[in-house]
PDB file of C-alpha atoms in Angstrom:
ATOM      1  CA  MET A   1      72.075  41.509  86.443  1.00  0.00           C
ATOM      2  CA  LYS A   2      68.712  40.569  84.995  1.00  0.00           C
ATOM      3  CA  LYS A   3      67.184  40.705  88.524  1.00  0.00           C
ATOM      4  CA  LEU A   4      68.741  44.111  89.054  1.00  0.00           C
ATOM      5  CA  LEU A   5      67.330  45.497  85.817  1.00  0.00           C
ATOM      6  CA  TYR A   6      63.826  44.180  86.485  1.00  0.00           C
ATOM      7  CA  SER A   7      63.793  45.137  90.242  1.00  0.00           C
ATOM      8  CA  LYS A   8      60.939  47.319  91.242  1.00  0.00           C
ATOM      9  CA  LYS A   9      63.079  48.944  93.897  1.00  0.00           C
ATOM     10  CA  VAL A  10      65.810  49.975  91.501  1.00  0.00           C
ATOM     11  CA  ALA A  11      63.624  51.063  88.595  1.00  0.00           C
ATOM     12  CA  PRO A  12      62.452  54.359  90.108  1.00  0.00           C
ATOM     13  CA  TYR A  13      66.092  55.439  90.697  1.00  0.00           C
ATOM     14  CA  VAL A  14      67.017  54.603  87.231  1.00  0.00           C
ATOM     15  CA  PHE A  15      64.162  56.760  85.797  1.00  0.00           C
ATOM     16  CA  VAL A  16      64.961  59.600  88.103  1.00  0.00           C
ATOM     17  CA  LEU A  17      68.828  59.332  87.534  1.00  0.00           C
ATOM     18  CA  PRO A  18      68.970  61.430  84.222  1.00  0.00           C
ATOM     19  CA  PHE A  19      67.165  64.357  85.996  1.00  0.00           C
ATOM     20  CA  VAL A  20      69.381  64.153  89.090  1.00  0.00           C
ATOM     21  CA  ILE A  21      72.521  64.093  86.855  1.00  0.00           C
ATOM     22  CA  THR A  22      71.303  67.076  84.808  1.00  0.00           C
ATOM     23  CA  VAL A  23      70.560  69.152  87.972  1.00  0.00           C
ATOM     24  CA  LEU A  24      73.894  68.329  89.555  1.00  0.00           C
ATOM     25  CA  LEU A  25      75.893  69.157  86.322  1.00  0.00           C
ATOM     26  CA  PHE A  26      73.985  72.246  85.061  1.00  0.00           C
ATOM     27  CA  TRP A  27      72.595  73.746  88.280  1.00  0.00           C
ATOM     28  CA  ILE A  28      74.221  72.695  91.534  1.00  0.00           C
ATOM     29  CA  TYR A  29      77.871  72.631  90.182  1.00  0.00           C
ATOM     30  CA  PRO A  30      77.674  75.974  88.315  1.00  0.00           C
ATOM     31  CA  ILE A  31      76.247  77.607  91.376  1.00  0.00           C
ATOM     32  CA  ALA A  32      78.818  76.117  93.761  1.00  0.00           C
ATOM     33  CA  ASN A  33      81.545  77.098  91.438  1.00  0.00           C
ATOM     34  CA  GLY A  34      80.191  80.523  91.070  1.00  0.00           C
ATOM     35  CA  VAL A  35      80.096  80.918  94.875  1.00  0.00           C
ATOM     36  CA  LEU A  36      83.920  79.983  95.006  1.00  0.00           C
ATOM     37  CA  LEU A  37      84.730  82.277  92.075  1.00  0.00           C
ATOM     38  CA  SER A  38      83.016  85.294  93.707  1.00  0.00           C
ATOM     39  CA  PHE A  39      85.620  85.261  96.391  1.00  0.00           C
ATOM     40  CA  GLN A  40      88.575  85.248  93.984  1.00  0.00           C
ATOM     41  CA  ASP A  41      90.387  87.360  91.541  1.00  0.00           C
ATOM     42  CA  VAL A  42      90.350  84.791  88.739  1.00  0.00           C
ATOM     43  CA  LEU A  43      92.874  86.460  86.513  1.00  0.00           C
ATOM     44  CA  LYS A  44      95.441  86.709  89.336  1.00  0.00           C
ATOM     45  CA  LYS A  45      94.389  83.356  90.773  1.00  0.00           C
ATOM     46  CA  GLU A  46      94.170  84.681  94.318  1.00  0.00           C
ATOM     47  CA  TRP A  47      91.518  84.845  97.050  1.00  0.00           C
ATOM     48  CA  VAL A  48      90.190  88.293  97.816  1.00  0.00           C
ATOM     49  CA  GLY A  49      87.543  87.464 100.336  1.00  0.00           C
ATOM     50  CA  PHE A  50      84.608  89.814 100.385  1.00  0.00           C
ATOM     51  CA  LYS A  51      86.307  92.470  98.354  1.00  0.00           C
ATOM     52  CA  ASN A  52      84.174  91.742  95.273  1.00  0.00           C
ATOM     53  CA  TYR A  53      80.886  92.169  97.353  1.00  0.00           C
ATOM     54  CA  GLU A  54      82.295  95.293  99.082  1.00  0.00           C
ATOM     55  CA  ARG A  55      83.008  96.756  95.596  1.00  0.00           C
ATOM     56  CA  LEU A  56      79.528  96.125  94.510  1.00  0.00           C
ATOM     57  CA  MET A  57      78.023  98.162  97.399  1.00  0.00           C
ATOM     58  CA  THR A  58      80.006 101.288  96.165  1.00  0.00           C
ATOM     59  CA  ASP A  59      79.916 100.643  92.446  1.00  0.00           C
ATOM     60  CA  LYS A  60      77.567 103.330  91.049  1.00  0.00           C
ATOM     61  CA  ILE A  61      77.209 101.644  87.654  1.00  0.00           C
ATOM     62  CA  PHE A  62      76.037  98.403  89.342  1.00  0.00           C
ATOM     63  CA  LEU A  63      73.648 100.278  91.530  1.00  0.00           C
ATOM     64  CA  LYS A  64      72.371 102.053  88.323  1.00  0.00           C
ATOM     65  CA  SER A  65      71.863  98.628  86.691  1.00  0.00           C
ATOM     66  CA  VAL A  66      69.967  97.439  89.792  1.00  0.00           C
ATOM     67  CA  TYR A  67      67.695 100.476  89.603  1.00  0.00           C
ATOM     68  CA  ASN A  68      67.133  99.991  85.892  1.00  0.00           C
ATOM     69  CA  SER A  69      66.230  96.329  86.285  1.00  0.00           C
ATOM     70  CA  VAL A  70      63.823  96.964  89.293  1.00  0.00           C
ATOM     71  CA  ARG A  71      62.121  99.691  87.557  1.00  0.00           C
ATOM     72  CA  TYR A  72      61.632  97.523  84.437  1.00  0.00           C
ATOM     73  CA  MET A  73      60.387  94.677  86.599  1.00  0.00           C
ATOM     74  CA  ILE A  74      57.798  96.938  88.181  1.00  0.00           C
ATOM     75  CA  GLY A  75      56.624  98.270  84.796  1.00  0.00           C
ATOM     76  CA  THR A  76      56.146  94.794  83.419  1.00  0.00           C
ATOM     77  CA  LEU A  77      54.155  93.755  86.506  1.00  0.00           C
ATOM     78  CA  VAL A  78      51.905  96.720  86.249  1.00  0.00           C
ATOM     79  CA  LEU A  79      51.248  96.150  82.495  1.00  0.00           C
ATOM     80  CA  LEU A  80      51.511  92.397  82.041  1.00  0.00           C
ATOM     81  CA  ILE A  81      49.291  91.021  84.776  1.00  0.00           C
ATOM     82  CA  PRO A  82      46.068  93.140  84.877  1.00  0.00           C
ATOM     83  CA  PHE A  83      45.712  93.714  81.040  1.00  0.00           C
ATOM     84  CA  PRO A  84      46.286  90.125  80.014  1.00  0.00           C
ATOM     85  CA  MET A  85      43.802  89.096  82.706  1.00  0.00           C
ATOM     86  CA  LEU A  86      41.168  91.282  81.273  1.00  0.00           C
ATOM     87  CA  PHE A  87      41.944  90.248  77.761  1.00  0.00           C
ATOM     88  CA  ALA A  88      41.716  86.607  78.682  1.00  0.00           C
ATOM     89  CA  SER A  89      38.278  87.252  80.325  1.00  0.00           C
ATOM     90  CA  LEU A  90      37.171  88.780  76.991  1.00  0.00           C
ATOM     91  CA  LEU A  91      38.439  85.870  75.022  1.00  0.00           C
ATOM     92  CA  ASN A  92      36.717  83.529  77.364  1.00  0.00           C
ATOM     93  CA  SER A  93      33.340  85.251  77.104  1.00  0.00           C
ATOM     94  CA  LYS A  94      30.483  84.223  74.736  1.00  0.00           C
ATOM     95  CA  LEU A  95      30.691  87.521  73.057  1.00  0.00           C
ATOM     96  CA  MET A  96      33.985  86.627  71.367  1.00  0.00           C
ATOM     97  CA  LYS A  97      33.703  84.976  68.031  1.00  0.00           C
ATOM     98  CA  LYS A  98      36.528  82.792  66.748  1.00  0.00           C
ATOM     99  CA  PRO A  99      38.667  82.916  69.874  1.00  0.00           C
ATOM    100  CA  GLY A 100      41.143  80.402  68.492  1.00  0.00           C
ATOM    101  CA  PHE A 101      42.164  82.891  65.779  1.00  0.00           C
ATOM    102  CA  PHE A 102      42.911  85.629  68.392  1.00  0.00           C
ATOM    103  CA  LYS A 103      44.904  83.188  70.547  1.00  0.00           C
ATOM    104  CA  SER A 104      47.157  82.383  67.670  1.00  0.00           C
ATOM    105  CA  ILE A 105      47.586  86.128  66.852  1.00  0.00           C
ATOM    106  CA  TYR A 106      48.350  87.102  70.511  1.00  0.00           C
ATOM    107  CA  PHE A 107      50.901  84.187  70.763  1.00  0.00           C
ATOM    108  CA  LEU A 108      52.832  84.873  67.473  1.00  0.00           C
ATOM    109  CA  PRO A 109      55.139  87.606  69.064  1.00  0.00           C
ATOM    110  CA  ALA A 110      56.422  85.147  71.618  1.00  0.00           C
ATOM    111  CA  LEU A 111      57.595  82.868  68.700  1.00  0.00           C
ATOM    112  CA  THR A 112      59.638  85.728  67.149  1.00  0.00           C
ATOM    113  CA  SER A 113      63.338  85.979  67.880  1.00  0.00           C
ATOM    114  CA  VAL A 114      64.294  88.633  70.491  1.00  0.00           C
ATOM    115  CA  VAL A 115      67.070  89.553  68.188  1.00  0.00           C
ATOM    116  CA  VAL A 116      64.667  90.295  65.277  1.00  0.00           C
ATOM    117  CA  ALA A 117      62.282  92.052  67.646  1.00  0.00           C
ATOM    118  CA  GLY A 118      64.960  94.255  69.158  1.00  0.00           C
ATOM    119  CA  THR A 119      66.165  95.264  65.803  1.00  0.00           C
ATOM    120  CA  ILE A 120      62.686  96.144  64.636  1.00  0.00           C
ATOM    121  CA  PHE A 121      61.949  98.135  67.669  1.00  0.00           C
ATOM    122  CA  ARG A 122      65.319  99.885  67.444  1.00  0.00           C
ATOM    123  CA  LEU A 123      64.172 101.134  63.962  1.00  0.00           C
ATOM    124  CA  ILE A 124      60.740 102.017  65.252  1.00  0.00           C
ATOM    125  CA  PHE A 125      62.344 104.232  67.892  1.00  0.00           C
ATOM    126  CA  GLY A 126      64.984 105.676  65.728  1.00  0.00           C
ATOM    127  CA  GLU A 127      66.227 109.322  66.013  1.00  0.00           C
ATOM    128  CA  MET A 128      65.197 110.243  62.461  1.00  0.00           C
ATOM    129  CA  GLY A 129      61.875 112.015  61.771  1.00  0.00           C
ATOM    130  CA  THR A 130      60.991 109.201  59.486  1.00  0.00           C
ATOM    131  CA  SER A 131      61.029 106.555  62.169  1.00  0.00           C
ATOM    132  CA  LEU A 132      57.637 105.223  63.013  1.00  0.00           C
ATOM    133  CA  ALA A 133      57.551 106.481  66.644  1.00  0.00           C
ATOM    134  CA  ASN A 134      58.426 110.054  65.451  1.00  0.00           C
ATOM    135  CA  GLN A 135      55.925 109.981  62.671  1.00  0.00           C
ATOM    136  CA  VAL A 136      53.239 109.046  65.139  1.00  0.00           C
ATOM    137  CA  ILE A 137      53.952 111.897  67.516  1.00  0.00           C
ATOM    138  CA  GLY A 138      54.375 114.175  64.447  1.00  0.00           C
ATOM    139  CA  ILE A 139      50.681 113.703  63.798  1.00  0.00           C
ATOM    140  CA  PHE A 140      50.004 115.612  67.083  1.00  0.00           C
ATOM    141  CA  GLY A 141      52.390 118.309  66.117  1.00  0.00           C
ATOM    142  CA  MET A 142      55.356 117.185  68.341  1.00  0.00           C
ATOM    143  CA  GLU A 143      59.124 117.401  67.346  1.00  0.00           C
ATOM    144  CA  PRO A 144      61.074 114.206  66.713  1.00  0.00           C
ATOM    145  CA  ILE A 145      62.431 112.612  69.848  1.00  0.00           C
ATOM    146  CA  LYS A 146      65.748 110.835  70.435  1.00  0.00           C
ATOM    147  CA  TRP A 147      63.984 107.976  72.087  1.00  0.00           C
ATOM    148  CA  LEU A 148      66.959 105.827  72.987  1.00  0.00           C
ATOM    149  CA  LYS A 149      69.121 108.628  74.339  1.00  0.00           C
ATOM    150  CA  ASN A 150      66.745 109.677  77.002  1.00  0.00           C
ATOM    151  CA  GLU A 151      66.215 107.619  80.142  1.00  0.00           C
ATOM    152  CA  TRP A 152      62.368 107.726  80.273  1.00  0.00           C
ATOM    153  CA  THR A 153      61.755 107.348  76.611  1.00  0.00           C
ATOM    154  CA  GLY A 154      64.209 104.491  76.509  1.00  0.00           C
ATOM    155  CA  TYR A 155      62.411 102.947  79.400  1.00  0.00           C
ATOM    156  CA  PHE A 156      59.119 103.336  77.461  1.00  0.00           C
ATOM    157  CA  ALA A 157      60.612 101.571  74.475  1.00  0.00           C
ATOM    158  CA  LEU A 158      61.680  98.573  76.635  1.00  0.00           C
ATOM    159  CA  LEU A 159      58.188  98.307  78.088  1.00  0.00           C
ATOM    160  CA  CYS A 160      56.695  98.383  74.525  1.00  0.00           C
ATOM    161  CA  ILE A 161      58.956  95.356  73.593  1.00  0.00           C
ATOM    162  CA  ALA A 162      57.948  93.573  76.811  1.00  0.00           C
ATOM    163  CA  CYS A 163      54.236  94.181  76.159  1.00  0.00           C
ATOM    164  CA  TRP A 164      54.393  93.219  72.482  1.00  0.00           C
ATOM    165  CA  ARG A 165      56.248  90.087  73.276  1.00  0.00           C
ATOM    166  CA  TRP A 166      54.646  88.688  76.441  1.00  0.00           C
ATOM    167  CA  THR A 167      51.120  89.987  76.553  1.00  0.00           C
ATOM    168  CA  GLY A 168      49.870  87.010  74.477  1.00  0.00           C
ATOM    169  CA  VAL A 169      51.783  84.416  76.635  1.00  0.00           C
ATOM    170  CA  ASN A 170      50.251  85.749  79.777  1.00  0.00           C
ATOM    171  CA  ILE A 171      46.714  85.899  78.130  1.00  0.00           C
ATOM    172  CA  LEU A 172      47.014  82.178  77.551  1.00  0.00           C
ATOM    173  CA  TYR A 173      48.127  81.561  81.201  1.00  0.00           C
ATOM    174  CA  PHE A 174      45.041  83.389  82.413  1.00  0.00           C
ATOM    175  CA  LEU A 175      42.773  81.848  79.837  1.00  0.00           C
ATOM    176  CA  ALA A 176      43.822  78.385  80.910  1.00  0.00           C
ATOM    177  CA  GLY A 177      43.042  79.403  84.514  1.00  0.00           C
ATOM    178  CA  LEU A 178      39.531  80.777  83.538  1.00  0.00           C
ATOM    179  CA  GLN A 179      38.642  77.640  81.723  1.00  0.00           C
ATOM    180  CA  SER A 180      39.307  75.590  84.727  1.00  0.00           C
ATOM    181  CA  ILE A 181      36.582  77.414  86.589  1.00  0.00           C
ATOM    182  CA  PRO A 182      33.281  75.505  86.450  1.00  0.00           C
ATOM    183  CA  GLY A 183      30.625  77.290  84.300  1.00  0.00           C
ATOM    184  CA  ASP A 184      27.953  76.469  86.789  1.00  0.00           C
ATOM    185  CA  ILE A 185      29.338  79.067  89.112  1.00  0.00           C
ATOM    186  CA  TYR A 186      28.848  81.885  86.480  1.00  0.00           C
ATOM    187  CA  GLU A 187      25.337  80.539  85.664  1.00  0.00           C
ATOM    188  CA  ALA A 188      24.318  80.634  89.357  1.00  0.00           C
ATOM    189  CA  ALA A 189      25.695  84.107  89.679  1.00  0.00           C
ATOM    190  CA  SER A 190      23.841  85.265  86.607  1.00  0.00           C
ATOM    191  CA  ILE A 191      20.528  83.915  87.819  1.00  0.00           C
ATOM    192  CA  ASP A 192      21.195  85.809  91.118  1.00  0.00           C
ATOM    193  CA  GLY A 193      21.525  89.045  89.004  1.00  0.00           C
ATOM    194  CA  ALA A 194      25.218  89.522  89.127  1.00  0.00           C
ATOM    195  CA  SER A 195      26.682  91.724  86.382  1.00  0.00           C
ATOM    196  CA  LYS A 196      29.675  90.689  84.162  1.00  0.00           C
ATOM    197  CA  TRP A 197      31.936  92.966  86.157  1.00  0.00           C
ATOM    198  CA  GLN A 198      30.604  91.532  89.464  1.00  0.00           C
ATOM    199  CA  GLN A 199      31.283  88.030  88.183  1.00  0.00           C
ATOM    200  CA  PHE A 200      34.807  89.029  87.240  1.00  0.00           C
ATOM    201  CA  THR A 201      35.663  90.684  90.489  1.00  0.00           C
ATOM    202  CA  LYS A 202      33.781  88.210  92.773  1.00  0.00           C
ATOM    203  CA  ILE A 203      34.424  84.903  90.933  1.00  0.00           C
ATOM    204  CA  SER A 204      37.119  85.062  88.150  1.00  0.00           C
ATOM    205  CA  PHE A 205      39.627  87.226  89.990  1.00  0.00           C
ATOM    206  CA  PRO A 206      39.727  85.295  93.320  1.00  0.00           C
ATOM    207  CA  LEU A 207      39.664  81.843  91.572  1.00  0.00           C
ATOM    208  CA  LEU A 208      42.542  82.962  89.307  1.00  0.00           C
ATOM    209  CA  LYS A 209      44.778  83.405  92.301  1.00  0.00           C
ATOM    210  CA  PRO A 210      47.006  80.354  91.675  1.00  0.00           C
ATOM    211  CA  THR A 211      47.486  81.417  88.078  1.00  0.00           C
ATOM    212  CA  THR A 212      48.128  85.101  89.157  1.00  0.00           C
ATOM    213  CA  VAL A 213      50.790  83.865  91.671  1.00  0.00           C
ATOM    214  CA  TYR A 214      52.569  81.903  89.035  1.00  0.00           C
ATOM    215  CA  VAL A 215      52.570  84.700  86.445  1.00  0.00           C
ATOM    216  CA  LEU A 216      53.743  87.139  89.099  1.00  0.00           C
ATOM    217  CA  THR A 217      56.635  84.761  90.143  1.00  0.00           C
ATOM    218  CA  ILE A 218      57.836  84.277  86.527  1.00  0.00           C
ATOM    219  CA  SER A 219      57.445  87.908  85.740  1.00  0.00           C
ATOM    220  CA  ILE A 220      59.638  88.984  88.731  1.00  0.00           C
ATOM    221  CA  TYR A 221      62.333  86.730  87.575  1.00  0.00           C
ATOM    222  CA  ALA A 222      61.946  87.699  83.905  1.00  0.00           C
ATOM    223  CA  GLY A 223      62.017  91.352  84.810  1.00  0.00           C
ATOM    224  CA  LEU A 224      65.133  91.274  86.903  1.00  0.00           C
ATOM    225  CA  SER A 225      67.000  88.967  84.412  1.00  0.00           C
ATOM    226  CA  MET A 226      66.233  90.880  81.280  1.00  0.00           C
ATOM    227  CA  PHE A 227      69.242  91.349  79.022  1.00  0.00           C
ATOM    228  CA  LEU A 228      68.810  90.546  75.368  1.00  0.00           C
ATOM    229  CA  GLU A 229      66.061  93.071  74.707  1.00  0.00           C
ATOM    230  CA  SER A 230      68.170  95.957  76.036  1.00  0.00           C
ATOM    231  CA  PHE A 231      71.304  94.595  74.222  1.00  0.00           C
ATOM    232  CA  MET A 232      69.521  94.595  70.925  1.00  0.00           C
ATOM    233  CA  LEU A 233      67.561  97.813  71.430  1.00  0.00           C
ATOM    234  CA  TRP A 234      70.703  99.792  72.037  1.00  0.00           C
ATOM    235  CA  LYS A 235      72.758  97.676  69.595  1.00  0.00           C
ATOM    236  CA  GLY A 236      75.214  96.590  72.230  1.00  0.00           C
ATOM    237  CA  ASN A 237      75.745  96.766  76.012  1.00  0.00           C
ATOM    238  CA  ASN A 238      76.787 100.478  76.127  1.00  0.00           C
ATOM    239  CA  SER A 239      73.675 102.590  76.186  1.00  0.00           C
ATOM    240  CA  PRO A 240      74.088 106.430  76.736  1.00  0.00           C
ATOM    241  CA  GLN A 241      74.838 106.997  80.402  1.00  0.00           C
ATOM    242  CA  ASN A 242      73.923 103.388  80.980  1.00  0.00           C
ATOM    243  CA  ILE A 243      70.247 104.077  80.722  1.00  0.00           C
ATOM    244  CA  GLY A 244      69.628 100.665  79.431  1.00  0.00           C
ATOM    245  CA  LEU A 245      72.054  98.725  81.517  1.00  0.00           C
ATOM    246  CA  THR A 246      70.552  95.813  83.486  1.00  0.00           C
ATOM    247  CA  ILE A 247      72.039  93.557  86.201  1.00  0.00           C
ATOM    248  CA  VAL A 248      72.633  90.784  83.672  1.00  0.00           C
ATOM    249  CA  GLY A 249      74.055  93.283  81.163  1.00  0.00           C
ATOM    250  CA  TYR A 250      76.506  94.585  83.905  1.00  0.00           C
ATOM    251  CA  LEU A 251      77.305  90.810  84.607  1.00  0.00           C
ATOM    252  CA  TYR A 252      78.089  90.373  80.933  1.00  0.00           C
ATOM    253  CA  ARG A 253      80.162  93.478  80.786  1.00  0.00           C
ATOM    254  CA  GLN A 254      82.306  92.418  83.748  1.00  0.00           C
ATOM    255  CA  GLY A 255      82.535  88.748  82.982  1.00  0.00           C
ATOM    256  CA  ILE A 256      82.709  88.626  79.192  1.00  0.00           C
ATOM    257  CA  GLU A 257      83.969  91.979  78.089  1.00  0.00           C
ATOM    258  CA  LYS A 258      86.413  92.758  80.897  1.00  0.00           C
ATOM    259  CA  ARG A 259      87.051  89.145  81.928  1.00  0.00           C
ATOM    260  CA  ALA A 260      86.563  90.039  85.652  1.00  0.00           C
ATOM    261  CA  LEU A 261      84.974  86.656  86.276  1.00  0.00           C
ATOM    262  CA  GLY A 262      85.155  86.761  90.052  1.00  0.00           C
ATOM    263  CA  TYR A 263      83.377  90.194  90.144  1.00  0.00           C
ATOM    264  CA  ALA A 264      80.847  88.909  87.590  1.00  0.00           C
ATOM    265  CA  CYS A 265      80.047  85.899  89.683  1.00  0.00           C
ATOM    266  CA  ALA A 266      79.465  88.169  92.708  1.00  0.00           C
ATOM    267  CA  VAL A 267      76.924  90.185  90.592  1.00  0.00           C
ATOM    268  CA  GLY A 268      75.233  86.967  89.492  1.00  0.00           C
ATOM    269  CA  LEU A 269      74.865  85.667  93.129  1.00  0.00           C
ATOM    270  CA  VAL A 270      73.498  89.026  94.246  1.00  0.00           C
ATOM    271  CA  LEU A 271      70.925  88.869  91.442  1.00  0.00           C
ATOM    272  CA  LEU A 272      70.030  85.297  92.436  1.00  0.00           C
ATOM    273  CA  VAL A 273      69.503  86.360  96.084  1.00  0.00           C
ATOM    274  CA  VAL A 274      67.455  89.408  95.190  1.00  0.00           C
ATOM    275  CA  VAL A 275      65.139  87.340  92.935  1.00  0.00           C
ATOM    276  CA  MET A 276      64.745  84.672  95.666  1.00  0.00           C
ATOM    277  CA  VAL A 277      64.074  87.091  98.443  1.00  0.00           C
ATOM    278  CA  ILE A 278      61.405  89.152  96.417  1.00  0.00           C
ATOM    279  CA  ASN A 279      59.744  85.897  95.215  1.00  0.00           C
ATOM    280  CA  LEU A 280      59.643  84.416  98.676  1.00  0.00           C
ATOM    281  CA  ILE A 281      58.154  87.613 100.068  1.00  0.00           C
ATOM    282  CA  GLN A 282      55.400  87.651  97.493  1.00  0.00           C
ATOM    283  CA  LEU A 283      54.707  83.954  97.860  1.00  0.00           C
ATOM    284  CA  LYS A 284      54.366  84.475 101.565  1.00  0.00           C
ATOM    285  CA  ALA A 285      52.250  87.561 101.153  1.00  0.00           C
ATOM    286  CA  THR A 286      49.828  85.675  98.806  1.00  0.00           C
ATOM    287  CA  GLY A 287      49.460  82.913 101.172  1.00  0.00           C
ATOM    288  CA  THR A 288      51.070  80.196  99.033  1.00  0.00           C
ATOM    289  CA  PHE A 289      53.006  78.670 101.873  1.00  0.00           C
ATOM    290  CA  ASP A 290      50.004  78.705 104.088  1.00  0.00           C
ATOM    291  CA  LYS A 291      48.209  76.339 101.725  1.00  0.00           C
ATOM    292  CA  GLU A 292      51.134  73.997 101.836  1.00  0.00           C
ATOM    293  CA  GLU A 293      51.079  73.932 105.550  1.00  0.00           C
ATOM    294  CA  ARG A 294      47.446  72.845 105.654  1.00  0.00           C
TER     295      ARG A 294
END
């Protein structure tokens, strides 16, 4: 036993074993079980084949949730990649004084509970004329808006939560990428007469590609799997005409509220496939796999 414990051949497997067990119990097993359940009517305990998937293709509410999630994902990609990149460049410049203070301020929203943030934003975008959003537009002579009962204003409110919560996190990602770029490159470019904008477009932006790909990958997943923000903003999973319903929200409605576990598993697997396909396409398009092949 002593030889076994001190064996150099056995030791690596012992150290890796907890991770392997965790992956098997909390990742592989749930996915395999979800695949099996997606072909069943769990309450009736009978196999239904591909009926759950066939139902998805004609389910207008599911298609609405897919539309909402994809639209939300696109909005977050447009807002939460270029702007944090520019803000990170500003923080990394010599013009910024006390950058540590601003890093802390930007990161604070990420530490706030989504439940608390959703509740606050629900009050900000309330129907009453005394809500903050209506007071702001009232300055410009506009009438109060029922923000959370209209599709596009509700979408705007969701994007506001996303920007408030995740801008600081993405700034730190890009800031870490910028600080890994040698300063000699910028000095040489400055000596050659390159402006700050030229240094950003010709040096910072290309060398930030690995960080950008990473942020893009996690943003695609986060956008398509968003649920709690919408749930808290509309104070439940039943927004008017499903304007705030997401794929995960629909999964929750079917699996938890209606106990249609087989159908909910089919929804979850479709979400998994969609996220994987989109990310594989963008990884291929950005040349990530090409680098690995070299």
